[in-house]
């Protein structure tokens, strides 16, 4: 930032992002008691296996030789490079979400509501569903793939080179909506003085965005970047399903390479590869979020959403552009839905635009009962994970509010939560697989592993909301010598709902953990993966299964939409 830009940012009136309410808890021992259950689960399920993986990576091959062997393997190096590309793409997604939110400020409430709904839908779909939808759209056969039918020629989008375009579009489609939603709320609560002072200093629209708006939205950006970077470092099923098997090696990522070759690599090199992936993610997330050296995340009391008016921009043009974006974003799910309502034979030989409707594909999807049974088991696991996460995250987040624990302890715990949020499951798989293994109690055990992986992000989101609770809500119980946790939790109801929905959806959509731990195929995503192995001939049944798989989180999104928006952004800005 130049000196002139720094001056412009400094003289612009900003909200104080420090915690507005500081209160004295019941003592440090009480705060440690609130934090202890979450620490125990995290230590047992995440930190202990991670430590074993680190030790294995340096002990099996004589010190650092395992890392040297991994880094000198051309295939591994290529996979690491691909992961770096995905992490860079995550930053592009955040920028695109901010741009769309900036564009949507001038639309009317109805257009804005439609745009919010359409862009948010892909965020709750699984990467498995995303891969199926985009592979159907870009099928190389013009009789089945719409893009190939509209653009006849020598371009094979599901071939070498062009496949990166398909994967990039799929990732952007899935995650831009979340970035748009959070940035939209951040912009709508931004005071008009921010932009007004920028205009007084003669700053153009792009300069105001770069020097005033983006720095002021940093807490919002931190939340978005953390979630999207986590999705990028854990890319797995999108590549596994969205890319034909013949060219998957050319776009391999570390997670997939590790899963395919862990026996060939041996424990030492497999552990070293997993730690390298983890280190890459941590380095980038710390580079992006370096300004979080203060108590993370900063927050302030909630305000009603009020779009900041920007004079001089034609609303009609913005509405048209918003309508185009909404249509483009709705298209993959619409294409998938239309494919599911076709007979299996027609779906395998022709595109959805050629007709031939029916419910035969749904009959095929549920024909042997395995998919229906897997849906029930997956729902049980998702509900159990949501309950466990709330029971542990609520007291832990309360313990991290101001004055409950020493500031240095809170900062260390918050930083640890940020680091563990981007932890790839591959870094845990070898030790956990040996200790647990398939067997009785698998649903409970796997649910605890899922809960541990979701817990760090849940604690950060809830803490963000808890420190924004107004002072009067907590003063009375504290004055009486009682904990204010229940009052703070009730005041932060939307954030609690958002965390529960997040935990359920992440578990419902998860494919990776069951594969890495060699768990029995009683999860719905694993059943869909089996169907995807015969992609072309099973296109109708596959589309039907992914629609059913997507329907549950979509219905949950519509049922709790208002709470989710408030919960994900509660306390982000004053």
Coordinates of C-alpha atoms in Angstrom, one line a residue:
X1 CA 0.0 0.0 0.0
X2 CA 1.5 3.3 -1.0
X3 CA 1.8 6.2 1.4
X4 CA -1.1 8.1 -0.2
X5 CA -3.3 5.0 -0.1
X6 CA -2.3 4.4 3.6
X7 CA -3.3 8.0 4.4
X8 CA -6.6 7.5 2.6
X9 CA -7.3 4.3 4.7
X10 CA -6.2 5.9 7.9
X11 CA -8.4 9.0 7.6
X12 CA -11.5 7.0 6.7
X13 CA -13.7 6.4 9.7
X14 CA -13.6 2.7 10.6
X15 CA -15.5 0.8 13.2
X16 CA -13.6 -0.4 16.2
X17 CA -13.2 -4.1 15.6
X18 CA -12.2 -5.0 19.1
X19 CA -14.5 -7.0 21.3
X20 CA -17.2 -4.5 22.5
X21 CA -17.8 -6.3 25.8
X22 CA -15.2 -7.4 28.2
X23 CA -16.3 -9.3 31.2
X24 CA -14.8 -11.2 34.0
X25 CA -15.6 -14.9 34.2
X26 CA -15.8 -17.2 37.1
X27 CA -12.1 -17.8 37.2
X28 CA -9.4 -19.4 35.1
X29 CA -10.1 -22.9 36.3
X30 CA -13.7 -22.6 35.2
X31 CA -12.6 -21.5 31.7
X32 CA -10.2 -24.4 31.5
X33 CA -13.0 -26.7 32.4
X34 CA -15.1 -25.4 29.5
X35 CA -12.2 -25.8 27.1
X36 CA -11.0 -29.3 28.3
X37 CA -13.5 -31.6 26.5
X38 CA -12.7 -30.0 23.1
X39 CA -9.0 -30.2 23.9
X40 CA -9.3 -33.9 24.8
X41 CA -11.1 -34.9 21.6
X42 CA -8.8 -32.8 19.5
X43 CA -5.7 -34.2 21.1
X44 CA -6.8 -37.8 20.8
X45 CA -8.2 -37.7 17.3
X46 CA -6.1 -35.0 15.6
X47 CA -2.9 -34.1 17.5
X48 CA -1.8 -37.6 18.6
X49 CA -2.2 -39.1 15.1
X50 CA -0.6 -36.1 13.6
X51 CA 2.4 -36.5 15.9
X52 CA 2.6 -40.2 15.0
X53 CA 2.6 -39.2 11.3
X54 CA 5.4 -36.7 11.8
X55 CA 7.5 -39.2 13.8
X56 CA 6.9 -41.9 11.1
X57 CA 7.9 -39.5 8.4
X58 CA 11.4 -39.0 9.9
X59 CA 11.9 -42.4 11.5
X60 CA 11.0 -44.9 8.7
X61 CA 13.5 -43.7 6.1
X62 CA 16.4 -42.6 8.2
X63 CA 15.7 -39.0 9.1
X64 CA 14.8 -36.6 6.3
X65 CA 15.5 -39.1 3.5
X66 CA 11.8 -39.8 3.2
X67 CA 11.1 -36.1 2.5
X68 CA 14.0 -36.1 0.0
X69 CA 12.7 -39.1 -1.8
X70 CA 9.2 -37.6 -2.0
X71 CA 10.4 -34.3 -3.3
X72 CA 12.6 -35.9 -6.0
X73 CA 9.7 -38.0 -7.3
X74 CA 8.4 -36.3 -10.4
X75 CA 4.9 -37.6 -9.9
X76 CA 4.8 -36.3 -6.3
X77 CA 6.2 -33.0 -7.3
X78 CA 3.6 -32.6 -10.0
X79 CA 0.8 -33.4 -7.4
X80 CA 2.2 -30.8 -5.0
X81 CA 2.3 -28.3 -7.8
X82 CA -1.4 -29.1 -8.6
X83 CA -2.3 -28.6 -5.0
X84 CA -0.6 -25.2 -5.1
X85 CA -2.8 -24.3 -8.1
X86 CA -5.9 -25.3 -6.1
X87 CA -4.8 -23.1 -3.2
X88 CA -4.3 -20.1 -5.6
X89 CA -7.7 -20.8 -7.1
X90 CA -9.2 -20.5 -3.6
X91 CA -8.0 -16.9 -3.5
X92 CA -9.5 -16.3 -6.9
X93 CA -12.8 -17.6 -5.6
X94 CA -12.7 -15.1 -2.7
X95 CA -12.0 -12.3 -5.1
X96 CA -14.8 -13.3 -7.4
X97 CA -17.2 -13.5 -4.4
X98 CA -16.2 -10.0 -3.4
X99 CA -16.7 -8.7 -6.9
X100 CA -20.2 -10.2 -7.2
X101 CA -21.1 -8.8 -3.8
X102 CA -19.9 -5.4 -4.8
X103 CA -22.0 -5.7 -8.0
X104 CA -25.1 -6.9 -6.2
X105 CA -25.3 -3.9 -3.8
X106 CA -27.4 -1.9 -6.3
X107 CA -29.9 -4.6 -7.2
X108 CA -33.4 -4.6 -5.7
X109 CA -34.2 -6.8 -2.7
X110 CA -36.0 -9.3 -4.9
X111 CA -33.1 -9.7 -7.3
X112 CA -30.7 -9.8 -4.5
X113 CA -32.7 -12.5 -2.7
X114 CA -32.8 -14.7 -5.8
X115 CA -29.0 -14.2 -6.4
X116 CA -28.3 -15.1 -2.8
X117 CA -30.4 -18.3 -3.0
X118 CA -29.0 -19.5 -6.4
X119 CA -25.3 -18.8 -5.5
X120 CA -25.6 -20.4 -2.0
X121 CA -27.0 -23.7 -3.4
X122 CA -23.7 -25.1 -4.7
X123 CA -22.0 -24.5 -1.3
X124 CA -24.1 -27.2 0.3
X125 CA -23.7 -29.7 -2.5
X126 CA -20.9 -32.3 -2.3
X127 CA -17.8 -32.1 -4.5
X128 CA -19.0 -35.6 -5.7
X129 CA -22.2 -34.0 -7.0
X130 CA -20.3 -31.2 -8.5
X131 CA -18.0 -33.5 -10.4
X132 CA -20.9 -35.5 -11.8
X133 CA -22.7 -32.4 -13.0
X134 CA -19.8 -30.9 -14.7
X135 CA -18.7 -34.2 -16.3
X136 CA -22.2 -34.5 -17.8
X137 CA -22.2 -31.0 -19.1
X138 CA -18.7 -31.3 -20.7
X139 CA -19.0 -34.9 -21.9
X140 CA -16.9 -35.3 -25.0
X141 CA -19.7 -37.0 -27.0
X142 CA -21.8 -34.3 -28.6
X143 CA -24.9 -36.5 -28.3
X144 CA -24.6 -36.4 -24.5
X145 CA -22.5 -33.3 -23.5
X146 CA -24.2 -29.9 -24.1
X147 CA -20.9 -28.0 -24.4
X148 CA -19.6 -30.4 -27.0
X149 CA -22.9 -30.2 -28.9
X150 CA -22.8 -26.4 -28.9
X151 CA -19.1 -26.2 -29.7
X152 CA -18.4 -28.9 -32.3
X153 CA -14.7 -29.2 -33.2
X154 CA -11.5 -30.7 -32.0
X155 CA -11.7 -29.5 -28.4
X156 CA -12.1 -32.3 -25.9
X157 CA -12.9 -30.6 -22.6
X158 CA -12.5 -33.8 -20.6
X159 CA -9.1 -34.4 -22.1
X160 CA -5.5 -33.3 -21.3
X161 CA -5.1 -29.6 -20.8
X162 CA -8.8 -28.5 -21.1
X163 CA -9.7 -30.6 -18.1
X164 CA -8.2 -27.9 -15.9
X165 CA -10.8 -25.5 -17.2
X166 CA -13.6 -27.9 -16.2
X167 CA -12.2 -28.5 -12.8
X168 CA -11.6 -24.8 -12.2
X169 CA -15.1 -23.9 -13.2
X170 CA -16.5 -26.6 -11.0
X171 CA -14.6 -25.3 -7.9
X172 CA -15.5 -21.7 -8.7
X173 CA -19.2 -22.7 -9.1
X174 CA -19.2 -24.6 -5.8
X175 CA -17.5 -22.1 -3.5
X176 CA -18.0 -18.6 -4.9
X177 CA -21.6 -18.5 -3.5
X178 CA -20.3 -18.8 0.1
X179 CA -17.8 -16.0 -0.5
X180 CA -20.5 -13.9 -2.1
X181 CA -22.9 -14.4 0.8
X182 CA -20.4 -13.4 3.6
X183 CA -19.0 -10.5 1.6
X184 CA -22.5 -9.3 0.8
X185 CA -23.4 -9.1 4.5
X186 CA -20.1 -7.4 5.2
X187 CA -20.7 -4.7 2.5
X188 CA -24.3 -4.2 3.6
X189 CA -23.3 -3.4 7.1
X190 CA -20.5 -1.1 6.1
X191 CA -21.1 2.6 7.0
X192 CA -21.6 4.9 4.1
X193 CA -18.8 7.1 5.5
X194 CA -16.2 4.7 4.3
X195 CA -17.0 5.2 0.6
X196 CA -18.0 8.9 1.1
X197 CA -14.5 9.8 2.4
X198 CA -12.9 7.9 -0.4
X199 CA -14.8 9.9 -2.9
X200 CA -13.9 13.1 -1.2
X201 CA -10.2 12.2 -1.7
X202 CA -10.9 11.6 -5.4
X203 CA -10.3 7.9 -5.3
X204 CA -11.9 6.0 -8.1
X205 CA -14.1 3.0 -7.7
X206 CA -11.3 0.4 -7.9
X207 CA -9.0 2.3 -5.7
X208 CA -11.7 2.7 -3.0
X209 CA -12.3 -1.0 -3.2
X210 CA -8.6 -1.8 -2.8
X211 CA -7.6 0.8 -0.2
X212 CA -10.7 1.3 1.9
X213 CA -13.3 -1.5 1.4
X214 CA -11.0 -4.6 1.3
X215 CA -9.0 -3.6 4.5
X216 CA -12.2 -2.8 6.3
X217 CA -13.7 -6.2 5.3
X218 CA -10.6 -8.1 6.5
X219 CA -12.4 -10.0 9.3
X220 CA -15.0 -11.1 6.7
X221 CA -12.3 -12.0 4.3
X222 CA -10.5 -14.1 6.9
X223 CA -13.6 -16.2 7.5
X224 CA -14.2 -16.8 3.8
X225 CA -10.6 -17.5 3.0
X226 CA -10.3 -20.0 5.8
X227 CA -13.3 -22.0 4.6
X228 CA -12.4 -21.9 0.9
X229 CA -8.7 -22.7 1.6
X230 CA -9.8 -25.7 3.6
X231 CA -11.9 -26.9 0.7
X232 CA -8.9 -26.4 -1.7
X233 CA -6.4 -28.3 0.4
X234 CA -8.9 -31.2 0.8
X235 CA -9.7 -31.5 -2.9
X236 CA -10.3 -35.2 -3.6
X237 CA -13.7 -36.3 -4.8
X238 CA -14.1 -33.5 -7.4
X239 CA -11.0 -34.9 -9.2
X240 CA -11.8 -38.5 -8.6
X241 CA -15.3 -38.3 -10.1
X242 CA -15.1 -35.3 -12.5
X243 CA -12.0 -36.5 -14.4
X244 CA -12.0 -39.6 -16.6
X245 CA -9.7 -42.3 -15.3
X246 CA -7.4 -42.3 -18.3
X247 CA -6.2 -38.8 -17.6
X248 CA -6.5 -38.5 -13.8
X249 CA -2.7 -38.9 -13.4
X250 CA -2.2 -35.6 -15.3
X251 CA -4.3 -33.6 -12.8
X252 CA -3.5 -35.7 -9.7
X253 CA -3.5 -33.9 -6.3
X254 CA -1.6 -35.0 -3.3
X255 CA -4.7 -36.4 -1.5
X256 CA -5.6 -38.7 -4.4
X257 CA -2.0 -39.7 -5.1
X258 CA -1.6 -40.6 -1.5
X259 CA -4.7 -42.7 -1.5
X260 CA -3.7 -44.6 -4.7
X261 CA 0.0 -45.1 -3.8
X262 CA 0.2 -45.3 0.0
X263 CA 1.2 -49.0 -0.1
X264 CA 3.8 -48.4 -2.8
X265 CA 5.2 -45.4 -1.0
X266 CA 5.6 -47.1 2.4
X267 CA 4.8 -45.6 5.7
X268 CA 7.7 -43.2 5.8
X269 CA 7.2 -41.6 2.4
X270 CA 3.4 -41.7 2.7
X271 CA 3.7 -39.8 6.0
X272 CA 6.2 -37.4 4.6
X273 CA 3.8 -36.6 1.7
X274 CA 0.9 -36.0 4.0
X275 CA 3.0 -33.7 6.2
X276 CA 4.2 -31.7 3.1
X277 CA 0.6 -31.2 2.1
X278 CA -0.3 -30.0 5.6
X279 CA 2.7 -27.7 5.7
X280 CA 1.8 -26.1 2.3
X281 CA -1.7 -25.4 3.5
X282 CA -0.5 -23.9 6.8
X283 CA 2.1 -21.7 5.1
X284 CA -0.5 -20.3 2.8
X285 CA -3.2 -19.8 5.4
X286 CA -0.8 -18.0 7.7
X287 CA 0.5 -15.9 4.8
X288 CA -3.0 -14.8 4.0
X289 CA -4.2 -14.4 7.5
X290 CA -1.1 -12.9 9.0
X291 CA -3.0 -9.8 10.2
X292 CA -4.8 -12.1 12.6
X293 CA -2.0 -11.7 15.1
X294 CA -4.5 -10.0 17.4
X295 CA -7.3 -12.0 19.0
X296 CA -8.9 -13.9 16.2
X297 CA -11.5 -13.3 15.0
X298 CA -12.3 -9.7 15.7
X299 CA -15.9 -8.8 15.9
X300 CA -18.5 -6.3 16.8
X301 CA -22.2 -6.2 17.6
X302 CA -24.7 -7.0 14.9
X303 CA -26.4 -4.5 12.8
X304 CA -29.3 -4.8 10.4
X305 CA -28.3 -5.3 6.8
X306 CA -28.4 -2.0 5.0
X307 CA -27.1 -1.8 1.4
X308 CA -24.8 1.2 1.0
X309 CA -26.2 3.3 -1.9
X310 CA -23.8 4.1 -4.6
X311 CA -25.0 6.9 -6.8
X312 CA -24.5 7.0 -10.5
X313 CA -24.6 3.3 -11.3
X314 CA -27.5 2.2 -13.6
X315 CA -29.6 -0.3 -11.7
X316 CA -31.1 -1.9 -14.8
X317 CA -27.7 -3.0 -16.1
X318 CA -26.8 -4.4 -12.7
X319 CA -30.1 -6.3 -12.5
X320 CA -29.5 -7.8 -16.0
X321 CA -26.0 -8.9 -15.1
X322 CA -27.3 -10.4 -11.8
X323 CA -29.9 -12.3 -13.7
X324 CA -27.3 -13.7 -16.1
X325 CA -25.1 -14.8 -13.1
X326 CA -28.1 -16.5 -11.5
X327 CA -29.0 -18.4 -14.7
X328 CA -25.4 -19.5 -15.2
X329 CA -25.1 -20.7 -11.6
X330 CA -28.4 -22.6 -11.6
X331 CA -27.6 -24.4 -14.9
X332 CA -25.4 -27.3 -13.5
X333 CA -28.0 -28.4 -11.0
X334 CA -30.8 -28.0 -13.5
X335 CA -28.9 -30.1 -16.1
X336 CA -28.4 -32.8 -13.4
X337 CA -32.0 -32.7 -12.4
X338 CA -33.3 -33.0 -16.0
X339 CA -30.9 -35.9 -16.5
X340 CA -32.3 -37.7 -13.5
X341 CA -35.8 -37.5 -14.9
X342 CA -34.9 -39.6 -17.9
X343 CA -35.0 -43.3 -18.6
X344 CA -31.6 -45.0 -17.9
X345 CA -31.1 -46.0 -21.6
X346 CA -31.9 -42.5 -22.9
X347 CA -29.7 -40.9 -20.3
X348 CA -26.8 -43.1 -21.3
X349 CA -27.0 -42.4 -25.0
X350 CA -28.3 -38.9 -25.4
X351 CA -28.4 -35.5 -23.7
X352 CA -31.1 -34.3 -21.4
X353 CA -32.3 -31.8 -24.0
X354 CA -33.5 -34.6 -26.4
X355 CA -36.5 -35.6 -24.3
X356 CA -37.3 -39.2 -23.1
X357 CA -38.5 -38.4 -19.5
X358 CA -39.5 -40.8 -16.8
X359 CA -38.7 -42.0 -13.3
X360 CA -36.8 -45.1 -14.4
X361 CA -33.4 -43.7 -13.3
X362 CA -34.8 -43.2 -9.7
X363 CA -36.0 -46.8 -9.8
X364 CA -32.6 -47.9 -10.8
X365 CA -30.9 -45.8 -8.1
X366 CA -33.0 -47.5 -5.3
X367 CA -33.3 -50.9 -6.9
X368 CA -31.1 -53.0 -4.6
X369 CA -31.8 -51.1 -1.3
X370 CA -28.1 -50.3 -0.6
X371 CA -28.5 -46.6 -1.4
X372 CA -31.6 -46.2 0.8
X373 CA -29.8 -47.9 3.7
X374 CA -26.7 -45.8 3.2
X375 CA -28.8 -42.6 3.3
X376 CA -30.2 -43.6 6.7
X377 CA -26.7 -44.5 8.0
X378 CA -25.3 -41.2 6.7
X379 CA -28.1 -39.2 8.3
X380 CA -27.5 -40.8 11.6
X381 CA -23.8 -40.1 11.4
X382 CA -24.5 -36.4 10.4
X383 CA -26.9 -35.9 13.3
X384 CA -24.5 -37.4 15.8
X385 CA -21.6 -35.3 14.6
X386 CA -23.7 -32.1 14.8
X387 CA -24.7 -32.9 18.4
X388 CA -21.1 -33.7 19.4
X389 CA -19.7 -30.6 17.8
X390 CA -22.2 -28.4 19.5
X391 CA -21.7 -30.0 22.9
X392 CA -17.9 -29.4 22.7
X393 CA -17.7 -26.2 20.6
X394 CA -20.1 -24.1 22.6
X395 CA -18.2 -24.2 26.0
X396 CA -14.9 -24.1 24.2
X397 CA -15.8 -20.9 22.3
X398 CA -17.1 -19.4 25.5
X399 CA -13.8 -20.1 27.2
X400 CA -12.1 -18.2 24.5
X401 CA -14.1 -15.0 25.0
X402 CA -12.3 -12.0 26.5
X403 CA -11.0 -12.3 30.1
X404 CA -11.9 -16.0 30.5
X405 CA -8.3 -17.1 29.9
X406 CA -5.1 -15.1 29.6
X407 CA -4.8 -13.3 26.3
X408 CA -1.7 -15.3 25.2
X409 CA -3.5 -18.6 25.8
X410 CA -6.5 -17.4 23.8
X411 CA -4.2 -16.4 20.9
X412 CA -2.4 -19.7 21.0
X413 CA -5.6 -21.7 21.0
X414 CA -7.1 -19.6 18.3
X415 CA -4.0 -20.0 16.1
X416 CA -4.0 -23.7 16.7
X417 CA -7.7 -23.9 15.7
X418 CA -6.8 -22.1 12.4
X419 CA -4.0 -24.5 11.7
X420 CA -6.1 -27.6 12.5
X421 CA -9.0 -26.3 10.3
X422 CA -6.9 -26.9 7.2
X423 CA -5.5 -30.3 8.4
X424 CA -5.9 -32.8 5.6
X425 CA -7.3 -36.2 6.6
X426 CA -4.4 -37.9 5.0
X427 CA -2.1 -36.7 7.8
X428 CA -4.2 -38.8 10.2
X429 CA -5.2 -41.8 8.1
X430 CA -2.3 -44.2 8.8
X431 CA -2.3 -44.1 12.6
X432 CA -6.1 -43.9 12.9
X433 CA -6.5 -46.8 10.4
X434 CA -4.2 -49.0 12.5
X435 CA -5.8 -48.1 15.8
X436 CA -9.5 -48.1 14.8
X437 CA -10.0 -50.3 11.8
X438 CA -13.5 -51.4 10.7
X439 CA -15.6 -53.2 13.3
X440 CA -18.4 -52.8 15.8
X441 CA -19.2 -49.2 16.8
X442 CA -18.0 -47.9 13.5
X443 CA -20.8 -45.2 13.3
X444 CA -19.8 -43.8 16.7
X445 CA -16.1 -43.9 16.1
X446 CA -16.3 -42.4 12.6
X447 CA -18.6 -39.7 13.9
X448 CA -16.0 -38.7 16.5
X449 CA -13.4 -38.4 13.8
X450 CA -15.7 -36.3 11.7
X451 CA -16.5 -34.1 14.8
X452 CA -12.9 -33.6 15.6
X453 CA -12.2 -32.4 12.0
X454 CA -15.1 -29.9 12.1
X455 CA -14.5 -28.8 15.7
X456 CA -11.7 -26.2 15.1
X457 CA -13.8 -24.2 12.6
X458 CA -16.9 -24.5 14.7
X459 CA -15.1 -23.0 17.7
X460 CA -13.8 -20.1 15.6
X461 CA -17.2 -19.3 14.2
X462 CA -18.9 -19.5 17.6
X463 CA -16.2 -17.4 19.3
X464 CA -16.7 -14.8 16.7
X465 CA -20.4 -14.6 17.6
X466 CA -19.9 -14.9 21.4
X467 CA -17.5 -11.9 21.7
X468 CA -20.1 -9.7 19.9
X469 CA -22.8 -10.2 22.5
X470 CA -23.8 -6.9 24.1
X471 CA -22.4 -6.2 27.6
X472 CA -25.8 -6.1 29.4
X473 CA -26.6 -9.7 28.4
X474 CA -23.6 -11.1 30.4
X475 CA -23.2 -8.6 33.3
X476 CA -26.1 -9.8 35.4
X477 CA -25.2 -13.5 35.6
X478 CA -21.6 -12.7 36.1
X479 CA -22.5 -10.2 38.9
X480 CA -24.3 -13.0 40.6
X481 CA -21.3 -15.3 40.4
X482 CA -22.9 -17.5 37.7
X483 CA -21.6 -18.4 34.2
X484 CA -23.0 -16.4 31.3
X485 CA -22.6 -19.2 28.8
X486 CA -26.3 -20.0 28.5
X487 CA -27.2 -16.3 28.0
X488 CA -24.4 -15.8 25.4
X489 CA -25.4 -19.0 23.6
X490 CA -29.0 -17.9 23.4
X491 CA -28.0 -14.5 22.1
X492 CA -25.9 -16.2 19.5
X493 CA -28.6 -18.6 18.3
X494 CA -28.1 -18.1 14.6
X495 CA -24.4 -19.0 14.9
X496 CA -25.2 -22.1 16.9
X497 CA -27.7 -23.2 14.1
X498 CA -25.0 -22.4 11.5
X499 CA -22.5 -24.6 13.2
X500 CA -24.9 -27.5 13.6
X501 CA -25.9 -27.3 9.9
X502 CA -22.3 -27.0 8.8
X503 CA -21.3 -30.1 10.8
X504 CA -24.2 -32.1 9.4
X505 CA -23.6 -31.0 5.8
X506 CA -19.9 -31.7 5.9
X507 CA -20.5 -35.1 7.3
X508 CA -23.3 -35.9 4.9
X509 CA -21.2 -34.9 1.9
X510 CA -18.0 -36.5 3.0
X511 CA -16.4 -39.2 0.9
X512 CA -12.8 -39.0 1.8
X513 CA -12.7 -40.2 5.4
X514 CA -14.5 -43.5 4.7
X515 CA -12.1 -44.2 1.8
X516 CA -9.0 -43.3 3.7
X517 CA -9.9 -45.4 6.7
X518 CA -11.2 -48.4 4.6
X519 CA -14.6 -48.2 6.3
X520 CA -17.5 -50.3 5.1
X521 CA -19.4 -48.8 2.2
X522 CA -22.5 -47.8 4.3
X523 CA -22.1 -44.1 3.4
X524 CA -24.3 -42.6 0.7
X525 CA -21.3 -40.9 -1.1
X526 CA -19.5 -44.2 -1.2
X527 CA -22.5 -45.9 -2.9
X528 CA -22.6 -43.0 -5.4
X529 CA -18.9 -43.5 -6.1
X530 CA -19.5 -47.2 -6.9
X531 CA -22.1 -46.1 -9.4
X532 CA -19.8 -43.6 -10.9
X533 CA -17.2 -46.2 -11.9
X534 CA -19.5 -47.0 -14.9
X535 CA -20.2 -43.3 -15.6
X536 CA -21.7 -43.4 -19.0
X537 CA -23.9 -46.4 -18.8
X538 CA -25.1 -45.4 -15.3
X539 CA -25.6 -41.7 -16.1
X540 CA -29.3 -41.7 -15.3
X541 CA -29.1 -43.6 -12.0
X542 CA -26.0 -41.6 -11.0
X543 CA -27.8 -38.3 -11.6
X544 CA -30.8 -39.6 -9.6
X545 CA -28.6 -40.6 -6.7
X546 CA -26.7 -37.3 -6.7
X547 CA -30.0 -35.3 -6.8
X548 CA -31.3 -37.2 -3.8
X549 CA -27.9 -36.7 -2.1
X550 CA -28.1 -33.0 -2.8
X551 CA -31.8 -32.6 -1.8
X552 CA -31.2 -33.1 1.9
X553 CA -28.6 -30.2 2.4
X554 CA -30.6 -28.0 0.0
X555 CA -33.8 -28.5 2.0
X556 CA -31.8 -27.8 5.2
X557 CA -30.5 -24.7 3.6
X558 CA -33.9 -23.4 2.7
X559 CA -35.3 -24.3 6.1
X560 CA -32.6 -22.5 8.0
X561 CA -31.4 -19.9 5.4
X562 CA -32.0 -16.7 7.4
X563 CA -30.4 -18.2 10.5
X564 CA -27.4 -19.4 8.4
X565 CA -26.7 -16.0 6.9
X566 CA -26.8 -14.3 10.3
X567 CA -24.9 -17.1 12.0
X568 CA -22.0 -17.3 9.5
X569 CA -21.6 -13.5 9.7
X570 CA -22.6 -12.8 13.3
X571 CA -20.0 -10.5 14.8
X572 CA -18.0 -10.1 11.7
X573 CA -18.5 -6.4 11.7
X574 CA -20.1 -3.7 13.8

